Coordinates of C-alpha atoms and ligand atoms in Angstrom, one line a residue:
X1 CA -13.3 27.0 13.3
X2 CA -10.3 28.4 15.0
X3 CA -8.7 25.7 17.0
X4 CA -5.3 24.5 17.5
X5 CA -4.4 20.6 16.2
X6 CA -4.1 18.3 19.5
X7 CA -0.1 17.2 17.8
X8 CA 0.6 20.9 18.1
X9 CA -0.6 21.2 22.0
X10 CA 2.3 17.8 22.7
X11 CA 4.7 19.3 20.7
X12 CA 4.7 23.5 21.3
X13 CA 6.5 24.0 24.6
X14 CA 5.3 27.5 24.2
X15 CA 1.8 26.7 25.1
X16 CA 2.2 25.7 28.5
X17 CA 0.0 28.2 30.9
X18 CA -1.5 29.9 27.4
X19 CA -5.3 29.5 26.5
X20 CA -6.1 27.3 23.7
X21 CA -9.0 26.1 21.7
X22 CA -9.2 22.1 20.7
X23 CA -11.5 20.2 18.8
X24 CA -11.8 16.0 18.9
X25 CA -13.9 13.2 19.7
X26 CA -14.3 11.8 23.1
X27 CA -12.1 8.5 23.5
X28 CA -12.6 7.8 26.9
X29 CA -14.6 9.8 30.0
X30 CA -14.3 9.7 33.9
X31 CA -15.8 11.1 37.1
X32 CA -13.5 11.5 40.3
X33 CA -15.2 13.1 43.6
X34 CA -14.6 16.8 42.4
X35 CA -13.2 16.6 38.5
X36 CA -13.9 14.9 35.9
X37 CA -11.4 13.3 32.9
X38 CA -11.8 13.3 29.3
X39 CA -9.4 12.1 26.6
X40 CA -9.7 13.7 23.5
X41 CA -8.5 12.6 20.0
X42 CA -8.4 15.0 16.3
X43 CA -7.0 12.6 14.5
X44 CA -3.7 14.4 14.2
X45 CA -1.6 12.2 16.9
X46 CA -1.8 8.7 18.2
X47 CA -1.8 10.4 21.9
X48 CA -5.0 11.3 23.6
X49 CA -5.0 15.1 25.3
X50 CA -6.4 15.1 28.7
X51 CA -9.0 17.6 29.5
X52 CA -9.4 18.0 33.2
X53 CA -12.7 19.5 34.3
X54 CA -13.2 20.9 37.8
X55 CA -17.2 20.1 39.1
X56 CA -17.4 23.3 40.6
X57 CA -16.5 25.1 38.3
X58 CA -20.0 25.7 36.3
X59 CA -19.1 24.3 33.0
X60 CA -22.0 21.8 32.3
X61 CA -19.8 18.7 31.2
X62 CA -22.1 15.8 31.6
X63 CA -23.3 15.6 28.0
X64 CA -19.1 15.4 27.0
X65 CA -18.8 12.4 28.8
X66 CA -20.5 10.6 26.0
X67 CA -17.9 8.1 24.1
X68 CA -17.5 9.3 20.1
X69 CA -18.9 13.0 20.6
X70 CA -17.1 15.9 19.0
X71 CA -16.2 18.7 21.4
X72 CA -14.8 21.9 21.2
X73 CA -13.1 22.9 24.2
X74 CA -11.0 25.9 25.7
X75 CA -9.1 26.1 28.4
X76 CA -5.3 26.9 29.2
X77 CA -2.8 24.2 28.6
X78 CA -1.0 22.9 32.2
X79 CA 1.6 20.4 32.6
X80 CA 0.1 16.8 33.7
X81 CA 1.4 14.8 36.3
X82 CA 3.1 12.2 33.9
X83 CA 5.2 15.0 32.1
X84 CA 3.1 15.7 29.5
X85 CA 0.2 18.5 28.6
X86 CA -3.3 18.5 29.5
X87 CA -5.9 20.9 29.2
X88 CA -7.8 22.8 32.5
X89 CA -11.4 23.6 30.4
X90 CA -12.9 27.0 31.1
X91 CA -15.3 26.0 28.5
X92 CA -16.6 22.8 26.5
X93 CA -19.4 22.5 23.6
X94 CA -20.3 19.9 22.4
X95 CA -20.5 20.0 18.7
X96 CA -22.0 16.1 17.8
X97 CA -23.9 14.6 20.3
X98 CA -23.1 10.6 20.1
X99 CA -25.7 7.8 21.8
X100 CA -24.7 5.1 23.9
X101 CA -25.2 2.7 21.0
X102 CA -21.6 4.0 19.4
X103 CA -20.4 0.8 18.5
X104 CA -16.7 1.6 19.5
X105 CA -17.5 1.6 23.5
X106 CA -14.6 -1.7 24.0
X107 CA -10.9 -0.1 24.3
X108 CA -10.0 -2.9 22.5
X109 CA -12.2 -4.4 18.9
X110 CA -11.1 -7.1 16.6
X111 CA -10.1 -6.0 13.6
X112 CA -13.0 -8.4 11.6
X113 CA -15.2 -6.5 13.6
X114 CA -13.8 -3.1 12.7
X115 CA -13.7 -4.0 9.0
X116 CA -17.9 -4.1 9.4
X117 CA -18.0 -0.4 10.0
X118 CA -15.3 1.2 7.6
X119 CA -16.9 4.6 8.5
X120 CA -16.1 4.5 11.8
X121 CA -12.8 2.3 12.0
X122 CA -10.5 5.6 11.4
X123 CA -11.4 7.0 15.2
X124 CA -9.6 3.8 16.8
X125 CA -6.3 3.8 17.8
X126 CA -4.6 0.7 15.3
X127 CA -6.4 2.9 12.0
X128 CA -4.8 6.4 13.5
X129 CA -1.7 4.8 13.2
X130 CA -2.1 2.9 9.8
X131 CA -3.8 5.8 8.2
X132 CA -0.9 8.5 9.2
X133 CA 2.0 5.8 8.4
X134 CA 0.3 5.3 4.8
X135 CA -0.1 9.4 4.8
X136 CA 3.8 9.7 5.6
X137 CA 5.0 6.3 3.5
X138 CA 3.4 8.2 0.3
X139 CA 5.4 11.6 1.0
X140 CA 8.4 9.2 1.8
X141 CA 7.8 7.9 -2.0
X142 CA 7.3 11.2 -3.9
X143 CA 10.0 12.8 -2.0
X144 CA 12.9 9.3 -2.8
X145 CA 12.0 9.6 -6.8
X146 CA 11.9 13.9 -7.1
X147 CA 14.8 13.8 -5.0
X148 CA 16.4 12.1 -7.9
X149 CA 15.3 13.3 -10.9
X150 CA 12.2 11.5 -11.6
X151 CA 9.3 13.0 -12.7
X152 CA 5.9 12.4 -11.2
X153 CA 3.3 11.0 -14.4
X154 CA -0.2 10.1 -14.1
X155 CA -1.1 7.5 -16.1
X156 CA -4.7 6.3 -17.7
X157 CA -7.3 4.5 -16.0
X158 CA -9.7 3.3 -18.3
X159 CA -7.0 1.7 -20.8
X160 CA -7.5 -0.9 -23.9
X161 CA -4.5 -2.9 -23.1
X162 CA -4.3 -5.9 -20.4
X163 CA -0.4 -5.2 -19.6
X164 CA 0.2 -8.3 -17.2
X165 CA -2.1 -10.1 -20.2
X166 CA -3.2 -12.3 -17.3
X167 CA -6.7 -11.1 -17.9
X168 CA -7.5 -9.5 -14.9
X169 CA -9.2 -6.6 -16.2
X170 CA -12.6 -4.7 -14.6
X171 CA -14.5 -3.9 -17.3
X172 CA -15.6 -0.5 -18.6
X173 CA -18.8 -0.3 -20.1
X174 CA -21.9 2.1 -20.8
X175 CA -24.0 -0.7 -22.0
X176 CA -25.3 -4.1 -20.9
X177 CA -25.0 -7.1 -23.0
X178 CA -27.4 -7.7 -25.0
X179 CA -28.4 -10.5 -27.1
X180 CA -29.3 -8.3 -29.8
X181 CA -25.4 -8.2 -30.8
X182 CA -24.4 -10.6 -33.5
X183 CA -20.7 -10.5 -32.0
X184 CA -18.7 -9.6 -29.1
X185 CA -17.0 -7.3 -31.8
X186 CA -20.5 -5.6 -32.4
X187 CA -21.1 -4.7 -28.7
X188 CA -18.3 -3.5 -28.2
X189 CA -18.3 -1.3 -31.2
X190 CA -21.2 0.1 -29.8
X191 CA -19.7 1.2 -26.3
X192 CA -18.7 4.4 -25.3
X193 CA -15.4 4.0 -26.4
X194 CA -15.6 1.5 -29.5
X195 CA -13.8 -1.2 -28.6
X196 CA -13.7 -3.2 -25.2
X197 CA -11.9 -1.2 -22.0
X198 CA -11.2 -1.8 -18.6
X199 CA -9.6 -0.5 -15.6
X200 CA -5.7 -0.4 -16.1
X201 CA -3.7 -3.1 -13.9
X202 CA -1.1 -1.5 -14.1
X203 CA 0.1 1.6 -15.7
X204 CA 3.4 0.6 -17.0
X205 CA 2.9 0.0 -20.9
X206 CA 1.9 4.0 -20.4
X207 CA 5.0 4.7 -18.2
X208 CA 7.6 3.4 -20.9
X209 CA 5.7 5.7 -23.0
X210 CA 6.7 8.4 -20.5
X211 CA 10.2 7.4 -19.9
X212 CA 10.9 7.2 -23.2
X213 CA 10.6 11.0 -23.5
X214 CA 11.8 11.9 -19.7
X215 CA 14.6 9.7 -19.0
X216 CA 13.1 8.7 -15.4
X217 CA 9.3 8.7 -14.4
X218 CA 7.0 7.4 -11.5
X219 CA 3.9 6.5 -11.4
X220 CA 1.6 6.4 -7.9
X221 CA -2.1 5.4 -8.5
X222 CA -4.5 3.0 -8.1
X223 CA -4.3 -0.3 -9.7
X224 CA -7.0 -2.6 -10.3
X225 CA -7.1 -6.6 -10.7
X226 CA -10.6 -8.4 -11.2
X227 CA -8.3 -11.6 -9.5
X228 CA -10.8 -14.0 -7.6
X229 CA -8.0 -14.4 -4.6
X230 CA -9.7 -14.3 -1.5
X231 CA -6.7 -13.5 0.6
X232 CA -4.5 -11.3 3.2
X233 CA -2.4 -10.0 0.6
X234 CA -5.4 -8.9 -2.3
X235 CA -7.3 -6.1 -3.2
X236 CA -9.3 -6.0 -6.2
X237 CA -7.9 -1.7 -6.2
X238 CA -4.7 -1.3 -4.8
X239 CA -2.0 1.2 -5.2
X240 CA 1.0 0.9 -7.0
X241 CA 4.0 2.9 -7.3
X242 CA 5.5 1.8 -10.7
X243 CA 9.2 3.9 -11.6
X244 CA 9.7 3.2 -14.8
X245 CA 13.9 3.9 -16.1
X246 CA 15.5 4.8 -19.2
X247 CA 18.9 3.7 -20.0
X248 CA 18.7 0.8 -17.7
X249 CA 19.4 -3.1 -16.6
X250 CA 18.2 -5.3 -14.3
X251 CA 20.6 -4.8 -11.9
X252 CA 19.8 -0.9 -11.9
X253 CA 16.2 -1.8 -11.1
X254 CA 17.3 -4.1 -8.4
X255 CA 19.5 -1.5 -7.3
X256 CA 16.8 1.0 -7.0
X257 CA 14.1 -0.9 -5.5
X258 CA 16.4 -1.6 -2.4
X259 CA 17.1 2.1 -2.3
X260 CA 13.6 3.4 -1.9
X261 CA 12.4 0.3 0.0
X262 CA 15.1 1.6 2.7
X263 CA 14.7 5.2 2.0
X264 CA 10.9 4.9 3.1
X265 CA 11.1 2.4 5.9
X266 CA 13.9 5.1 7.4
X267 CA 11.4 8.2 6.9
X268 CA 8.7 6.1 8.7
X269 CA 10.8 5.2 11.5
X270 CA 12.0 8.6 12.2
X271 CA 8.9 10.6 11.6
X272 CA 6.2 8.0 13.6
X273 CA 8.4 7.1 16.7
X274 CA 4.6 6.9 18.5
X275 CA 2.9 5.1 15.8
X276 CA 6.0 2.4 15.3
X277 CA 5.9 1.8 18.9
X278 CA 2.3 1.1 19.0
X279 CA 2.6 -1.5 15.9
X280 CA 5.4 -3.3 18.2
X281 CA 3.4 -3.2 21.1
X282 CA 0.3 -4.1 19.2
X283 CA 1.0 -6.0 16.1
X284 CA 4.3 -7.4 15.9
X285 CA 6.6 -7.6 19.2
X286 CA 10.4 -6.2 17.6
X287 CA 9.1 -4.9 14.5
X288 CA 11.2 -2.0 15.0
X289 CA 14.3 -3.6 15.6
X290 CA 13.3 -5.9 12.4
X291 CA 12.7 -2.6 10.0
X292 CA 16.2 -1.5 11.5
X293 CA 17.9 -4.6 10.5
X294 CA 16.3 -4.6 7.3
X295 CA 17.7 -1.3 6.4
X296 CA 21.2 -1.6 7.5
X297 CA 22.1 -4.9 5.8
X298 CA 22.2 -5.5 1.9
X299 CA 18.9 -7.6 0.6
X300 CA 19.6 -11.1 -1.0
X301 CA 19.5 -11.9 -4.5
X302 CA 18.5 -15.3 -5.8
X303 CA 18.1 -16.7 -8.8
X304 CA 14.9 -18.5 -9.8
X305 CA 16.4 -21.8 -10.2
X306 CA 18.6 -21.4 -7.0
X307 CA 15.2 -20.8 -5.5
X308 CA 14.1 -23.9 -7.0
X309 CA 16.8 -25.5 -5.7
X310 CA 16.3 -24.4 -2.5
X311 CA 13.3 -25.6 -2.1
X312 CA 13.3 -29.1 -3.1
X313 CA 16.1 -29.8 -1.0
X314 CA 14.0 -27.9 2.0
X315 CA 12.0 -31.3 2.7
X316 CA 9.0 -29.5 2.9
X317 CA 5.9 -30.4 2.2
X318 CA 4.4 -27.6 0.5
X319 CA 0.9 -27.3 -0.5
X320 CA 1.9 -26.6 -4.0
X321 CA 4.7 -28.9 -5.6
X322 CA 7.7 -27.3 -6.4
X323 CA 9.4 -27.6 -10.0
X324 CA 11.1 -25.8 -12.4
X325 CA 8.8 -23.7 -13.9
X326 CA 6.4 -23.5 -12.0
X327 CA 5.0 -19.8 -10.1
X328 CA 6.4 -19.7 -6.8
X329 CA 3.7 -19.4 -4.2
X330 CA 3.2 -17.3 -1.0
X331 CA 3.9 -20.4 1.6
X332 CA 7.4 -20.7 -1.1
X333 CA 8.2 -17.0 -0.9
X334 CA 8.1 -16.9 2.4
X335 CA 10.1 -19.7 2.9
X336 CA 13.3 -18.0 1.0
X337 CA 12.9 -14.8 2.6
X338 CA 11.7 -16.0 5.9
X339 CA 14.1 -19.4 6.6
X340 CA 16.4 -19.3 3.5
X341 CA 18.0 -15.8 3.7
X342 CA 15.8 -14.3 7.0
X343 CA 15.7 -11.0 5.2
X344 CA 14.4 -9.2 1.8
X345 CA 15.3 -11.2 -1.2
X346 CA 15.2 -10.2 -5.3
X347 CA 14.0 -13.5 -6.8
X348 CA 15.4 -13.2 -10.3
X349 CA 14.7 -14.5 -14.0
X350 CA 12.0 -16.6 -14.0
X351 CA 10.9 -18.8 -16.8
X352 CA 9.4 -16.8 -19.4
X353 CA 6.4 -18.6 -19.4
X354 CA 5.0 -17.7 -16.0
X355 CA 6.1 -14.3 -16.8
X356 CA 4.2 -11.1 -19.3
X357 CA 5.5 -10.8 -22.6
X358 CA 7.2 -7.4 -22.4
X359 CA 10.2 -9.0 -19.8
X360 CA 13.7 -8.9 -21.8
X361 CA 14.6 -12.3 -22.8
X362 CA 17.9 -14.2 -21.4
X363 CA 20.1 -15.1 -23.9
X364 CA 19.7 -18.9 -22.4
X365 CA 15.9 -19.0 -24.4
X366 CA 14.6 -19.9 -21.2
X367 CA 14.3 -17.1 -18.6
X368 CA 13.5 -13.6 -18.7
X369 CA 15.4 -10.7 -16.9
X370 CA 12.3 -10.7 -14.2
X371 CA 12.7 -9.3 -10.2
X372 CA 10.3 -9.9 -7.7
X373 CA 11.2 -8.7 -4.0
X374 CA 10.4 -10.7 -1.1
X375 CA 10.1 -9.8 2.8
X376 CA 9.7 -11.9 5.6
X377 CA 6.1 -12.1 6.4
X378 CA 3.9 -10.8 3.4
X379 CA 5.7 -12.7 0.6
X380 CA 6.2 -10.2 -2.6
X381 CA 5.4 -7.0 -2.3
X382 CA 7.7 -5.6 -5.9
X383 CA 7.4 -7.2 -9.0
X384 CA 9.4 -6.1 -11.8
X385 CA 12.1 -6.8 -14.6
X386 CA 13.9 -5.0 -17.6
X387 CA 11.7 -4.4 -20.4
X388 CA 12.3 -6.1 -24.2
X389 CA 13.6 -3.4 -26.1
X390 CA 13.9 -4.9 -29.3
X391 CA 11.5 -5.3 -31.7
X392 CA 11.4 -8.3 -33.5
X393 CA 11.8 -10.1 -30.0
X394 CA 9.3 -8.5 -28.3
X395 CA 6.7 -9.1 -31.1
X396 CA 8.1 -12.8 -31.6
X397 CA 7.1 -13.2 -27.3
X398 CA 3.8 -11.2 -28.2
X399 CA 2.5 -13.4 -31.4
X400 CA 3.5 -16.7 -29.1
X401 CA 0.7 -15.4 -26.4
X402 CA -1.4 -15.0 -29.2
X403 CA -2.0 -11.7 -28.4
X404 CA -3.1 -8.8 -31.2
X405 CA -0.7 -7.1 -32.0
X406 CA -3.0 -4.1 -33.3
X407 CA -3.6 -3.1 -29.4
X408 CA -0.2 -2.3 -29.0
X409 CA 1.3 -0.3 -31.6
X410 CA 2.1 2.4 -29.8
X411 CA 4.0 0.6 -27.0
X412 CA 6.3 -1.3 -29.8
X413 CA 6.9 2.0 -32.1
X414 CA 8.9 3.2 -28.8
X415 CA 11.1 -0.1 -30.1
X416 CA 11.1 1.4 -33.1
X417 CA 12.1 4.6 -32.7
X418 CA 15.5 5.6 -30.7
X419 CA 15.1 1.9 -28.4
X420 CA 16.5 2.0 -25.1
X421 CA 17.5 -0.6 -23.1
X422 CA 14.7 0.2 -19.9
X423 CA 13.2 -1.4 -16.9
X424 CA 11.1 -0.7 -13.8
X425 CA 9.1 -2.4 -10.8
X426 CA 5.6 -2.3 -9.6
X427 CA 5.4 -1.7 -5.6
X428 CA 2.0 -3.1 -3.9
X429 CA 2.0 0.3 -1.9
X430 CA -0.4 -1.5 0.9
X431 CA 1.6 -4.5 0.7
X432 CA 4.8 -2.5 2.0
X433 CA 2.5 -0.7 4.9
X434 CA 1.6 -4.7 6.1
X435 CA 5.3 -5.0 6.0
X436 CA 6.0 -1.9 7.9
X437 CA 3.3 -1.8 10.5
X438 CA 3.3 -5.7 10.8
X439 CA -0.6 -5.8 10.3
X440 CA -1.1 -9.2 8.4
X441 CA -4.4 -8.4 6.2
X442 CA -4.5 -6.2 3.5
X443 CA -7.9 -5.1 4.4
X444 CA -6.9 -3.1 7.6
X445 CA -4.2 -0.8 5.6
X446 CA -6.3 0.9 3.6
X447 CA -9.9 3.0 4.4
X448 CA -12.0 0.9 2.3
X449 CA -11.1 -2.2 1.1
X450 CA -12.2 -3.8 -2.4
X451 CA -12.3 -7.1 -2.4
X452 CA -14.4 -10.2 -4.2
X453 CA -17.5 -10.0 -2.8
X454 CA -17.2 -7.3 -0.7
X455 CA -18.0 -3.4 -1.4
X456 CA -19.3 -0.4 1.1
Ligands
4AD501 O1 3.9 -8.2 -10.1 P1 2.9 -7.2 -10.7 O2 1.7 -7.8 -11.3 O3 3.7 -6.3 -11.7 C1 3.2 -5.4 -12.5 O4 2.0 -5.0 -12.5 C2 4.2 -4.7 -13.4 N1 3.6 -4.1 -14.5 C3 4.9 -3.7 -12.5 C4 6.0 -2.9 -13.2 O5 7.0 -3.6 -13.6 N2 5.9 -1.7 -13.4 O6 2.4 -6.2 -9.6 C5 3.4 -5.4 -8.9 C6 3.1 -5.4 -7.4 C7 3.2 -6.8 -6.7 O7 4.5 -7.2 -6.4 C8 2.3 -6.6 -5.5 O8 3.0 -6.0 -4.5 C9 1.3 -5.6 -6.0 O9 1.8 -5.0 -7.2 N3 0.0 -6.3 -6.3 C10 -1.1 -6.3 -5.5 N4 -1.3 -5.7 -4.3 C11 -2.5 -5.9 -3.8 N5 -3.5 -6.6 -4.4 C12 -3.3 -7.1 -5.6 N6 -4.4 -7.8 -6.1 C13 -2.1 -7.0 -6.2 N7 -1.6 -7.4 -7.4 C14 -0.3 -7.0 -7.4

């Protein structure tokens, strides 16, 4: 269908006093004496285009005054009052009729009651502008890493290794269980694959693989954790942008995560001025200034047990005691970031135990060379670390977790042959868009959210 995109009508100054065809759904409709208003939205811009529609004219209009039906409408393109474009129709069909019991008739719906209808949630103005933030964040990503010499790898689903080991793993079956089976090791041997599978939770272990051979690799995919956490900040599929880097040290992946954490946050302030504006309006009064403070100054970087520090001496009374050792939680992440340091902050080694077995050991026996980033507001939205590149260590940390070794050959030949010392991070992409945008739940930054109990 030949139609021009509603952005390109705001932003071609060549259109003005030409015909042109657009296409959208009706946002909002109005009768004056002699005209009649409708503001028209195709998804391409946050701005509505105003389609002015003189009575006399002929053009039967009434069944385009309907909220949520998809017109197609020509006319020629005239400057409106407040400076910007609208459109004088010469003639308007209407492609989708849409009945009164629409169920976005409100200018203005909660978001609880948005999340109900994940079909229709992407016509309002607050998913138009998460939806086409995520769409430029993502570009923002692929473009930081190729611009650098990182190469783009897709890794496995279905995979046969729990890399965070915190067993979190969707399983992958063909067959139900069935009491037929003597063991767990029979089933399985009878399964499509022969031997138990499940959705990756991440697809580093695969990534090393990759690095390994091409220096510097990225990963950008869906993630998935089987984690019964009923909160803001969890999806049970998310997506994760893992880099994963060859010849490297902590401090390399510190220093890279900052990079494209402020390399993307610039893109999206530059390229959504609108959509930004609308989030501070909206969602978070200043989060523009905050992004732009964000990216000018250098993030913090704390170690664990300064962190632990920190926070007994804080007099707080947190919900979950604080001691060495122990996992910080989101009311203690916030804390550092958002009262300690009032900016991002690299929490680093953390005591191995709390941490997955592939994490380079300290020399102290203690701590591992672990990062995890934390922002004001959502808590940790990177975790990551340099990767044990020796063998007999890694195995050592592997038989202590009593985990089989079998599973992982592959991953610990790469310590075998031609070792490197490596590391990498895992970015909650959705995590970094609440950040951004300043929308505090998970579930409204993404089209359909997966969560316990809850699929559509
Ligand atoms: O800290 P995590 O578990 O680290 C890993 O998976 C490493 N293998 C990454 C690596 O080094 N390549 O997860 C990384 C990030 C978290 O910081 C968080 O932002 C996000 O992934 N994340 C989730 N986001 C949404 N919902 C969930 N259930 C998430 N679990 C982790």
């Amino acid at each position: 269908m030949k139609h021009t995109d509603i952005k390109e009508v705001f932003s071609n100054p060549d259109i003005l006093e030409n015909t042109v065809t657009v296409c959208g759904w009706v946002r909002t409709a109005r009768n004056s004496k002699n005209v009649a208003f409708i503001e028209l939205n195709d998804g391409t811009t946050l701005e509505h285009l105003q389609i002015v529609i003189d009575k006399e004219s002929g053009i039967a209009y009434e069944d385009a005054m309907h909220l949520g039906c998809s017109l197609k409408v020509t006319g020629t393109a005239v400057p409106s009052r407040q400076g910007s474009v609208e459109i004088n129709a010469e003639s308007i069909t209407v492609l989708g009729a849409c009945p009164l019991e629409y169920p976005l008739q409100k200018k203005r719906h909660t978001l609880e009651f948005l999340r109900t209808m994940p079909h229709l949630r992407g016509r309002t103005n607050t998913f138009n502008a998460v939806l086409r933030v995520r769409s430029v964040m993502a570009e923002a990503i692929h473009q930081y890493f190729q611009d650098r010499n990182y190469v783009y790898v897709n890794t496995p689903l279905i995979t046969g290794s729990d890399c965070e080991g915190a067993g979190e793993m969707f399983q992958v079956t063909t067959i139900g269980y069935s009491n037929d089976y003597k063991s767990e090791e029979e089933y399985y041997s009878d399964d499509f694959f022969g031997r138990r599978a499940g959705l990756s939770v991440s697809g580093q272990l695969e990534g090393e693989v990759a690095a390994m051979a091409m220096g510097k690799i990225y990963t950008f995919g869906p993630s998935f954790r089987a984690e019964n956490s009923n909160t803001p900040k969890h999806l049970a599929e998310f997506w994760h942008v893992e880099p994963e880097i060859a010849f490297a040290e902590l401090p390399d992946v510190i220093e890279e995560a900052e990079s494209m954490i402020k390399a993307v946050i610039r893109t999206v302030l530059d390229k959504c001025p609108s959509e930004m504006k609308f989030f501070d309006a909206h969602f978070e009064n200043g989060i523009i200034n905050r992004l732009e403070e964000l990216i000018s100054h250098e993030f913090a970087v704390c170690d664990y047990t300064e962190a632990i520090k920190l926070l007994k001496e804080s007099g707080r009374d947190f919900q979950y005691p604080v001691e060495w050792g122990c996992d910080l939680q989101t009311e203690h992440e916030r804390y550092i970031s958002e009262e300690v340091f009032k900016k991002a902050v690299f929490v680093t080694n953390y005591p191995k135990e709390i941490k997955s077995f592939y994490m380079k050991q300290n020399e102290d026996g203690k701590t591992v060379a672990a990062v995890d980033l934390l922002v004001p507001g959502v808590g940790e939205i990177i975790g990551g670390s340099e990767r044990e590149a020796d063998y007999d260590k890694i195995t050592a940390a592997m038989k202590e977790r009593n985990m089989n070794l079998d599973l992982y050959k592959d991953y610990l030949e790469l310590r075998k042959y031609g070792s490197v010392p490596h590391g990498g991070f895992g970015l909650g992409f959705e995590r970094l868009i609440m950040y951004v945008t300043g929308v505090s739940n998970i579930r409204d930054v993404i089209l359909y959210p997966r969560t316990v109990g809850s699929i559509r």
